[in-house]
CSV table of C-alpha atoms and ligand atoms in Angstrom, one decimal:
chain,number,residue,atom,x,y,z
X,268,UNK,CA,113.9,86.3,158.5
X,269,UNK,CA,115.2,82.8,157.5
X,270,UNK,CA,112.9,81.2,154.9
X,271,UNK,CA,111.1,78.0,155.9
X,272,UNK,CA,112.3,75.6,153.2
X,273,UNK,CA,111.7,71.9,152.6
X,274,UNK,CA,114.8,69.7,152.0
X,275,UNK,CA,113.8,69.4,148.4
X,276,UNK,CA,113.6,73.2,148.0
X,277,UNK,CA,116.9,73.6,149.8
X,278,UNK,CA,118.6,71.1,147.4
X,279,UNK,CA,117.1,72.9,144.4
X,280,UNK,CA,118.3,76.3,145.6
X,281,UNK,CA,121.8,74.8,146.4
X,282,UNK,CA,121.9,73.5,142.8
X,283,UNK,CA,120.9,76.8,141.3
X,284,UNK,CA,123.5,78.6,143.5
X,285,UNK,CA,126.3,76.2,142.4
X,286,UNK,CA,125.3,76.7,138.7
X,287,UNK,CA,125.2,80.4,139.2
X,288,UNK,CA,128.7,80.4,140.9
X,289,UNK,CA,130.1,78.4,138.0
X,290,UNK,CA,128.7,80.8,135.4
X,291,UNK,CA,130.0,83.7,137.4
X,292,UNK,CA,133.5,82.2,137.4
X,293,UNK,CA,133.3,81.6,133.7
X,294,UNK,CA,132.2,85.2,133.3
X,295,UNK,CA,135.1,86.5,135.2
X,296,UNK,CA,137.5,84.4,133.1
X,297,UNK,CA,136.0,85.7,129.8
X,298,UNK,CA,135.2,89.1,131.1
X,299,UNK,CA,137.7,91.0,129.0
X,300,UNK,CA,136.4,89.5,125.7
X,301,UNK,CA,132.7,90.0,126.3
X,302,UNK,CA,132.9,93.3,128.2
X,303,UNK,CA,130.8,96.1,126.8
X,304,UNK,CA,128.7,94.0,124.4
X,305,UNK,CA,125.3,94.9,125.8
X,306,UNK,CA,126.5,98.5,126.5
X,307,UNK,CA,126.6,99.1,122.8
X,308,UNK,CA,123.0,97.8,122.3
X,309,UNK,CA,121.5,100.1,124.9
X,310,UNK,CA,119.3,103.1,124.0
X,311,UNK,CA,119.9,106.5,125.6
X,312,UNK,CA,119.5,106.4,129.3
X,313,UNK,CA,117.8,108.8,131.7
X,314,UNK,CA,120.2,111.5,133.0
X,315,UNK,CA,119.0,112.3,136.6
X,316,UNK,CA,120.9,115.6,136.3
X,317,UNK,CA,118.1,116.7,133.9
X,318,UNK,CA,115.6,116.3,136.8
X,319,UNK,CA,117.6,118.7,138.9
X,320,UNK,CA,119.3,121.5,136.8
X,321,UNK,CA,122.1,123.1,138.7
X,322,UNK,CA,121.0,126.4,140.3
X,323,UNK,CA,123.3,129.3,141.0
X,324,UNK,CA,124.6,129.6,144.5
X,325,UNK,CA,122.3,131.9,146.4
X,326,UNK,CA,124.5,132.2,149.5
X,327,UNK,CA,122.5,130.0,151.9
X,328,UNK,CA,124.6,127.5,153.9
X,329,UNK,CA,123.8,124.0,155.0
X,330,UNK,CA,125.0,121.5,157.6
X,331,UNK,CA,124.4,117.8,156.8
X,332,UNK,CA,123.9,115.2,159.5
X,333,UNK,CA,123.8,111.4,158.9
X,334,UNK,CA,125.0,112.2,155.3
X,335,UNK,CA,125.3,108.5,154.1
X,336,UNK,CA,126.2,108.3,150.4
X,337,UNK,CA,125.1,111.9,149.8
X,338,UNK,CA,121.5,111.9,148.4
X,339,UNK,CA,120.3,114.9,150.4
X,340,UNK,CA,123.7,116.6,150.1
X,341,UNK,CA,123.7,116.3,146.3
X,342,UNK,CA,120.1,117.5,146.0
X,343,UNK,CA,120.8,120.6,148.2
X,344,UNK,CA,124.0,121.3,146.3
X,345,UNK,CA,122.2,121.3,143.0
X,346,UNK,CA,119.6,123.6,144.4
X,347,UNK,CA,122.3,126.2,145.1
X,348,UNK,CA,123.2,125.5,148.8
X,349,UNK,CA,126.7,125.5,150.1
X,350,UNK,CA,127.6,122.8,152.7
X,351,UNK,CA,129.7,123.9,155.7
X,352,UNK,CA,130.2,120.3,156.8
X,353,UNK,CA,128.8,116.8,156.6
X,354,UNK,CA,128.8,114.2,159.5
X,355,UNK,CA,128.5,110.5,158.9
X,356,UNK,CA,129.6,107.6,161.1
X,357,UNK,CA,130.6,105.1,158.3
X,358,UNK,CA,134.0,105.6,156.8
X,359,UNK,CA,132.9,104.2,153.5
X,360,UNK,CA,130.2,106.9,153.1
X,361,UNK,CA,132.9,109.5,154.0
X,362,UNK,CA,135.0,108.1,151.2
X,363,UNK,CA,132.1,108.5,148.7
X,364,UNK,CA,131.5,112.1,149.8
X,365,UNK,CA,135.2,113.1,149.7
X,366,UNK,CA,135.7,111.2,146.4
X,367,UNK,CA,132.9,113.3,144.7
X,368,UNK,CA,133.6,116.6,146.5
X,369,UNK,CA,137.2,116.8,147.6
X,370,UNK,CA,136.6,120.4,148.8
X,371,UNK,CA,133.8,119.5,151.2
X,372,UNK,CA,134.4,119.4,155.0
X,373,UNK,CA,133.5,115.7,155.6
X,374,UNK,CA,133.7,114.2,159.1
X,375,UNK,CA,133.4,110.5,159.0
X,376,UNK,CA,134.1,107.4,161.1
X,377,UNK,CA,133.1,106.5,164.6
X,378,UNK,CA,135.0,109.3,166.3
X,379,UNK,CA,135.1,112.3,163.9
X,380,UNK,CA,131.8,111.5,162.2
X,381,UNK,CA,129.5,110.5,165.1
X,382,UNK,CA,126.7,113.0,165.4
X,383,UNK,CA,126.3,112.1,169.1
X,384,UNK,CA,129.6,113.7,169.8
X,385,UNK,CA,129.8,116.4,167.2
X,386,UNK,CA,130.6,120.0,168.3
X,387,UNK,CA,127.6,121.7,166.8
X,388,UNK,CA,127.9,125.1,168.4
X,389,UNK,CA,130.7,126.0,166.0
X,390,UNK,CA,128.1,126.0,163.2
X,391,UNK,CA,125.8,128.6,164.9
X,392,UNK,CA,124.5,130.8,162.1
X,393,UNK,CA,124.2,128.2,159.5
X,394,UNK,CA,121.0,128.7,157.4
X,395,UNK,CA,119.7,125.1,157.3
X,396,UNK,CA,120.4,121.8,159.0
X,397,UNK,CA,119.4,118.7,157.1
X,398,UNK,CA,119.6,115.0,157.8
X,399,UNK,CA,118.0,111.6,157.8
X,400,UNK,CA,118.3,110.2,161.3
X,401,UNK,CA,118.7,106.3,161.0
X,402,UNK,CA,115.3,104.9,160.1
X,403,UNK,CA,115.6,101.2,161.3
X,404,UNK,CA,113.7,102.0,164.5
X,405,UNK,CA,110.6,102.8,162.4
X,406,UNK,CA,110.9,100.9,159.2
X,407,UNK,CA,108.5,98.1,158.4
X,408,UNK,CA,111.5,95.8,157.8
X,409,UNK,CA,112.8,96.5,161.3
X,410,UNK,CA,111.0,95.7,164.6
X,411,UNK,CA,109.6,99.2,164.9
X,412,UNK,CA,111.0,99.6,168.4
X,413,UNK,CA,111.0,103.5,168.1
X,414,UNK,CA,112.2,105.2,171.2
X,415,UNK,CA,113.6,102.0,172.8
X,416,UNK,CA,115.9,101.4,169.8
X,417,UNK,CA,119.5,102.5,170.4
X,418,UNK,CA,119.6,103.7,166.9
X,419,UNK,CA,117.0,106.4,167.7
X,420,UNK,CA,119.1,109.5,166.8
X,421,UNK,CA,116.3,112.1,166.8
X,422,UNK,CA,117.5,113.6,170.1
X,423,UNK,CA,120.9,114.3,168.4
X,424,UNK,CA,119.2,115.9,165.4
X,425,UNK,CA,117.1,118.1,167.7
X,426,UNK,CA,120.2,119.0,169.8
X,427,UNK,CA,121.9,120.2,166.7
X,428,UNK,CA,119.0,122.4,165.7
X,429,UNK,CA,118.7,123.9,169.1
X,430,UNK,CA,122.5,124.6,169.3
X,431,UNK,CA,122.9,126.0,165.8
X,432,UNK,CA,119.6,127.8,165.5
X,433,UNK,CA,119.3,127.5,161.7
X,434,UNK,CA,116.6,129.5,159.8
X,435,UNK,CA,115.2,126.1,158.7
X,436,UNK,CA,115.7,122.4,159.3
X,437,UNK,CA,114.8,119.4,157.1
X,438,UNK,CA,114.6,115.9,158.5
X,439,UNK,CA,113.8,112.8,156.3
X,440,UNK,CA,112.6,109.4,157.4
X,441,UNK,CA,110.6,106.3,156.4
X,442,UNK,CA,106.8,106.8,156.0
X,443,UNK,CA,106.2,104.4,158.9
X,444,UNK,CA,107.1,107.3,161.2
X,445,UNK,CA,103.7,108.9,160.5
X,446,UNK,CA,101.9,105.7,161.6
X,447,UNK,CA,99.5,106.2,164.5
X,448,UNK,CA,101.7,103.9,166.7
X,449,UNK,CA,104.5,106.5,166.5
X,450,UNK,CA,102.3,109.5,167.2
X,451,UNK,CA,103.5,109.9,170.8
X,452,UNK,CA,107.1,109.3,169.7
X,453,UNK,CA,106.9,112.0,167.1
X,454,UNK,CA,105.4,114.4,169.6
X,455,UNK,CA,107.9,113.6,172.3
X,456,UNK,CA,111.1,113.5,170.3
X,457,UNK,CA,110.5,115.9,167.3
X,458,UNK,CA,107.6,118.2,167.8
X,459,UNK,CA,107.7,119.1,171.5
X,460,UNK,CA,111.4,120.0,171.8
X,461,UNK,CA,111.2,122.2,168.7
X,462,UNK,CA,107.7,123.6,168.4
X,463,UNK,CA,108.4,126.6,170.7
X,464,UNK,CA,111.0,127.9,168.3
X,465,UNK,CA,110.0,126.5,164.9
X,466,UNK,CA,106.8,126.2,162.8
X,467,UNK,CA,106.9,122.6,161.7
X,468,UNK,CA,105.4,121.0,158.6
X,469,UNK,CA,105.3,117.2,157.9
X,470,UNK,CA,104.5,115.6,154.6
X,471,UNK,CA,105.2,112.5,152.4
X,472,UNK,CA,106.7,112.6,149.0
X,473,UNK,CA,106.9,109.8,146.4
X,474,UNK,CA,110.1,109.7,144.3
X,475,UNK,CA,108.3,108.7,141.1
X,476,UNK,CA,106.3,112.0,141.3
X,477,UNK,CA,109.6,113.8,140.8
X,478,UNK,CA,110.9,111.8,137.7
X,479,UNK,CA,112.7,109.1,139.7
X,480,UNK,CA,112.0,105.7,138.0
X,481,UNK,CA,111.3,104.0,141.4
X,482,UNK,CA,108.3,103.7,143.7
X,483,UNK,CA,109.7,105.1,147.0
X,484,UNK,CA,107.9,107.1,149.6
X,485,UNK,CA,109.6,109.2,152.3
X,486,UNK,CA,108.3,111.5,155.1
X,487,UNK,CA,109.8,114.9,155.6
X,488,UNK,CA,109.7,117.3,158.6
X,489,UNK,CA,110.5,120.9,157.7
X,490,UNK,CA,110.7,123.6,160.3
X,491,UNK,CA,111.1,127.4,160.1
X,492,UNK,CA,112.3,129.7,162.8
X,493,UNK,CA,110.7,132.9,161.4
X,494,UNK,CA,107.0,133.2,160.9
X,495,UNK,CA,107.6,135.1,157.7
X,496,UNK,CA,109.6,132.2,156.2
X,497,UNK,CA,107.0,129.6,157.4
X,498,UNK,CA,104.3,131.7,155.7
X,499,UNK,CA,106.1,131.5,152.4
X,500,UNK,CA,106.5,127.7,152.6
X,501,UNK,CA,104.8,125.6,149.8
X,502,UNK,CA,105.3,121.9,149.8
X,503,UNK,CA,107.0,120.5,146.6
X,504,UNK,CA,104.4,119.6,144.0
X,505,UNK,CA,104.7,116.6,141.7
X,506,UNK,CA,106.4,117.2,138.4
X,507,UNK,CA,105.7,113.7,136.9
X,508,UNK,CA,102.5,111.7,136.9
X,509,UNK,CA,99.4,110.4,135.1
X,510,UNK,CA,96.9,113.0,136.1
X,511,UNK,CA,97.6,116.8,135.8
X,512,UNK,CA,97.2,118.9,138.9
X,513,UNK,CA,96.0,122.4,139.6
X,514,UNK,CA,99.6,123.5,139.5
X,515,UNK,CA,99.9,122.5,135.8
X,516,UNK,CA,100.4,119.7,133.4
X,517,UNK,CA,102.8,116.9,134.5
X,518,UNK,CA,105.5,115.0,132.6
X,519,UNK,CA,105.0,111.3,132.0
X,520,UNK,CA,106.5,109.1,134.7
X,521,UNK,CA,110.0,107.7,134.0
X,522,UNK,CA,109.9,103.9,133.9
X,523,UNK,CA,112.5,101.3,134.6
X,524,UNK,CA,113.4,99.9,131.2
X,525,UNK,CA,113.2,103.2,129.3
X,526,UNK,CA,115.4,104.9,132.0
X,527,UNK,CA,118.0,102.1,131.9
X,528,UNK,CA,118.0,102.3,128.0
X,529,UNK,CA,116.7,98.8,127.6
X,530,UNK,CA,114.8,97.7,124.5
X,531,UNK,CA,111.0,97.6,124.7
X,532,UNK,CA,109.3,94.4,125.7
X,533,UNK,CA,105.7,95.8,125.7
X,534,UNK,CA,105.7,96.4,129.5
X,535,UNK,CA,107.3,99.1,131.6
X,536,UNK,CA,106.7,100.4,135.0
X,537,UNK,CA,108.5,102.4,137.8
X,538,UNK,CA,110.9,100.1,139.6
X,539,UNK,CA,109.9,98.6,143.0
X,540,UNK,CA,111.5,100.2,146.1
X,541,UNK,CA,115.2,99.3,146.2
X,542,UNK,CA,116.2,97.7,149.5
X,543,UNK,CA,119.3,98.8,151.2
X,544,UNK,CA,122.3,96.4,151.0
X,545,UNK,CA,123.2,97.3,154.6
X,546,UNK,CA,120.0,95.8,155.9
X,547,UNK,CA,118.7,92.2,156.3
X,548,UNK,CA,120.3,89.2,158.0
X,549,UNK,CA,123.5,89.5,156.0
X,550,UNK,CA,125.0,92.0,153.6
X,551,UNK,CA,123.5,91.3,150.2
X,552,UNK,CA,124.1,92.1,146.6
X,553,UNK,CA,120.3,92.0,145.8
X,554,UNK,CA,117.8,94.9,146.0
X,555,UNK,CA,114.6,93.0,146.3
X,556,UNK,CA,112.6,94.2,149.3
X,557,UNK,CA,109.5,91.9,149.1
X,558,UNK,CA,107.9,89.0,147.4
X,559,UNK,CA,105.5,91.3,145.6
X,560,UNK,CA,108.4,93.4,144.3
X,561,UNK,CA,110.0,90.3,142.8
X,562,UNK,CA,106.9,89.8,140.7
X,563,UNK,CA,107.4,93.4,139.2
X,564,UNK,CA,111.1,92.8,138.6
X,565,UNK,CA,110.1,89.6,136.8
X,566,UNK,CA,107.6,91.4,134.6
X,567,UNK,CA,110.2,94.0,133.8
X,568,UNK,CA,112.6,91.3,132.7
X,569,UNK,CA,115.2,92.8,135.1
X,570,UNK,CA,117.2,90.7,137.5
X,571,UNK,CA,117.6,92.4,140.8
X,572,UNK,CA,120.0,89.9,142.5
X,573,UNK,CA,123.7,89.5,142.2
X,574,UNK,CA,124.2,93.1,141.3
X,575,UNK,CA,127.6,93.6,139.6
X,576,UNK,CA,130.2,96.3,140.1
X,577,UNK,CA,130.2,97.4,136.5
X,578,UNK,CA,127.8,97.3,133.5
X,579,UNK,CA,130.1,95.2,131.4
X,580,UNK,CA,130.4,92.6,134.2
X,581,UNK,CA,126.7,92.5,134.5
X,582,UNK,CA,126.3,92.1,130.7
X,583,UNK,CA,128.8,89.2,130.7
X,584,UNK,CA,126.9,87.4,133.5
X,585,UNK,CA,123.4,86.9,132.1
X,586,UNK,CA,121.0,85.2,134.6
X,587,UNK,CA,119.6,81.8,133.6
X,588,UNK,CA,116.2,83.4,132.7
X,589,UNK,CA,117.9,85.8,130.2
X,590,UNK,CA,116.7,88.9,132.1
X,591,UNK,CA,118.8,92.1,132.3
X,592,UNK,CA,121.2,91.9,135.3
X,593,UNK,CA,121.8,95.2,137.0
X,594,UNK,CA,125.1,96.8,138.0
X,595,UNK,CA,125.5,99.3,140.8
X,596,UNK,CA,125.3,102.1,138.2
X,597,UNK,CA,121.9,100.9,137.1
X,598,UNK,CA,120.7,100.8,140.8
X,599,UNK,CA,122.1,104.3,141.3
X,600,UNK,CA,120.2,105.6,138.2
X,601,UNK,CA,117.0,104.0,139.5
X,602,UNK,CA,117.5,106.0,142.7
X,603,UNK,CA,118.0,109.2,140.8
X,604,UNK,CA,121.8,109.6,141.2
X,605,UNK,CA,123.6,110.9,138.1
X,606,UNK,CA,126.3,108.8,136.5
X,607,UNK,CA,129.0,111.3,137.6
X,608,UNK,CA,128.3,110.6,141.3
X,609,UNK,CA,130.6,107.7,142.2
X,610,UNK,CA,130.2,105.4,145.3
X,611,UNK,CA,133.1,103.9,147.2
X,612,UNK,CA,133.1,100.4,148.5
X,613,UNK,CA,132.1,96.8,147.7
X,614,UNK,CA,128.8,96.1,145.9
X,615,UNK,CA,126.9,95.6,149.2
X,616,UNK,CA,128.3,98.8,150.6
X,617,UNK,CA,127.3,100.8,147.5
X,618,UNK,CA,123.8,99.3,147.5
X,619,UNK,CA,123.7,100.2,151.2
X,620,UNK,CA,124.4,103.8,150.4
X,621,UNK,CA,122.0,103.9,147.5
X,622,UNK,CA,119.2,102.1,149.3
X,623,UNK,CA,119.5,104.4,152.4
X,624,UNK,CA,119.6,107.6,150.5
X,625,UNK,CA,117.0,110.3,149.7
X,626,UNK,CA,116.6,110.3,145.9
X,627,UNK,CA,118.6,113.4,144.9
X,628,UNK,CA,115.8,114.8,142.7
X,629,UNK,CA,113.4,114.6,145.7
X,630,UNK,CA,116.0,116.3,147.9
X,631,UNK,CA,116.3,118.9,145.2
X,632,UNK,CA,112.6,119.6,145.1
X,633,UNK,CA,112.5,120.1,148.9
X,634,UNK,CA,115.7,122.3,148.8
X,635,UNK,CA,114.2,124.6,146.1
X,636,UNK,CA,111.1,125.2,148.1
X,637,UNK,CA,113.1,125.8,151.2
X,638,UNK,CA,115.3,128.4,149.3
X,639,UNK,CA,112.1,130.1,148.1
X,640,UNK,CA,110.7,130.2,151.6
X,641,UNK,CA,113.9,131.7,152.9
X,642,UNK,CA,113.5,134.5,150.4
X,643,UNK,CA,116.1,133.8,147.7
Y,811,SAM,C1,119.0,107.1,156.3
Y,811,SAM,S1,120.7,107.2,156.1
Y,811,SAM,C2,121.0,108.8,155.5
Y,811,SAM,C3,121.0,108.9,154.1
Y,811,SAM,C4,121.4,110.3,153.5
Y,811,SAM,N1,120.6,111.3,154.1
Y,811,SAM,C5,121.2,110.3,152.0
Y,811,SAM,O1,120.3,111.0,151.5
Y,811,SAM,O2,122.0,109.7,151.3
Y,811,SAM,C6,121.3,107.3,157.8
Y,811,SAM,C7,122.8,107.4,158.0
Y,811,SAM,O3,123.1,107.7,159.3
Y,811,SAM,C8,124.3,107.2,159.6
Y,811,SAM,N2,124.5,107.1,161.1
Y,811,SAM,C9,124.0,106.3,161.9
Y,811,SAM,N3,124.3,106.6,163.2
Y,811,SAM,C10,125.1,107.7,163.1
Y,811,SAM,C11,125.8,108.5,164.1
Y,811,SAM,N4,125.7,108.2,165.4
Y,811,SAM,N5,126.5,109.6,163.6
Y,811,SAM,C12,126.6,109.9,162.3
Y,811,SAM,N6,125.9,109.1,161.3
Y,811,SAM,C13,125.2,108.1,161.7
Y,811,SAM,C14,124.2,105.8,158.9
Y,811,SAM,O4,125.5,105.2,158.7
Y,811,SAM,C15,123.5,106.2,157.6
Y,811,SAM,O5,124.4,106.4,156.6
């Protein structure tokens, strides 16, 4: 939504923007000299791979729909699943997936990658189908049009499950989908078409409960074809938190500054939810998703706008208030992507892929429990 600004505020923001542009140009001129300065001053960073140790392949296969930049795919791979294919409509996401896993069978673009036209019957016999059907129809940021939104892709996810008959399916979405206003939607488009053949569980998970240094909640639907597998299902339990659970002691939460390797300022906290760079009135290089979250970024002394393509460029382009400016690698880390997972595209496209993704350690936690339920 456009902000309601007075002329005075508009002039002030224009002035800030011009000053910022001039500083950025100076930074680009001097970049080669100042590059890497802050890099050397950083402490050790969080390695998200430690949150999801690679498990041996157990032989279970997966089909990935709406794969995006690969959050679910990566988590399932690290939990020992082998992907038969991934389908994603955006070419740039396909480039990311192929760039990281040249041996994967990635179908991307508006013809090859469109789930609405994909020939699913060829994957009959796959063990699991996973995917995050586009969530704009239900997100608080969107207009919450649900079934009337042309981006409602649940019927295509369901068609895939019915045609391939996997032992289990996993669908992820925004927590808004469990709001009472979407109860009939969930029943009509997810539960009713599948409940005759699958036992379905639904639950919410918070990324910071699984070591990701970000407050991010997602809803999951998990279904099992065999009653025996459904009976073995146990929802993933938090590994990180402040209060121990009956399942055992928890590790302390990972917080923003410590995870990014920044020096202590006497305050640290999990990062606010990162917004997707694909959403909003125009493509953006900022990850702020609300006014309240800006207050937290501010207290963290981290600058979440004008995200830079590299850490050295961010270090050379200090914001006026002296806060730490983030690069795409920092945002990826806060989402739980390890440093060796590279994203293709311009900054806003990378932020789009990051902000749309399931945090890989959360995907991993779900994938591990699925594998156990399937008896491996
Ligand atoms: C919520 S994101 C999925 C994120 C992904 N599961 C991850 O963890 O990184 C939804 C994705 O669906 C893709 N998409 C939208 N419509 C599609 C279609 N008709 N066919 C294939 N992919 C589609 C979007 O481009 C977007 O990348």
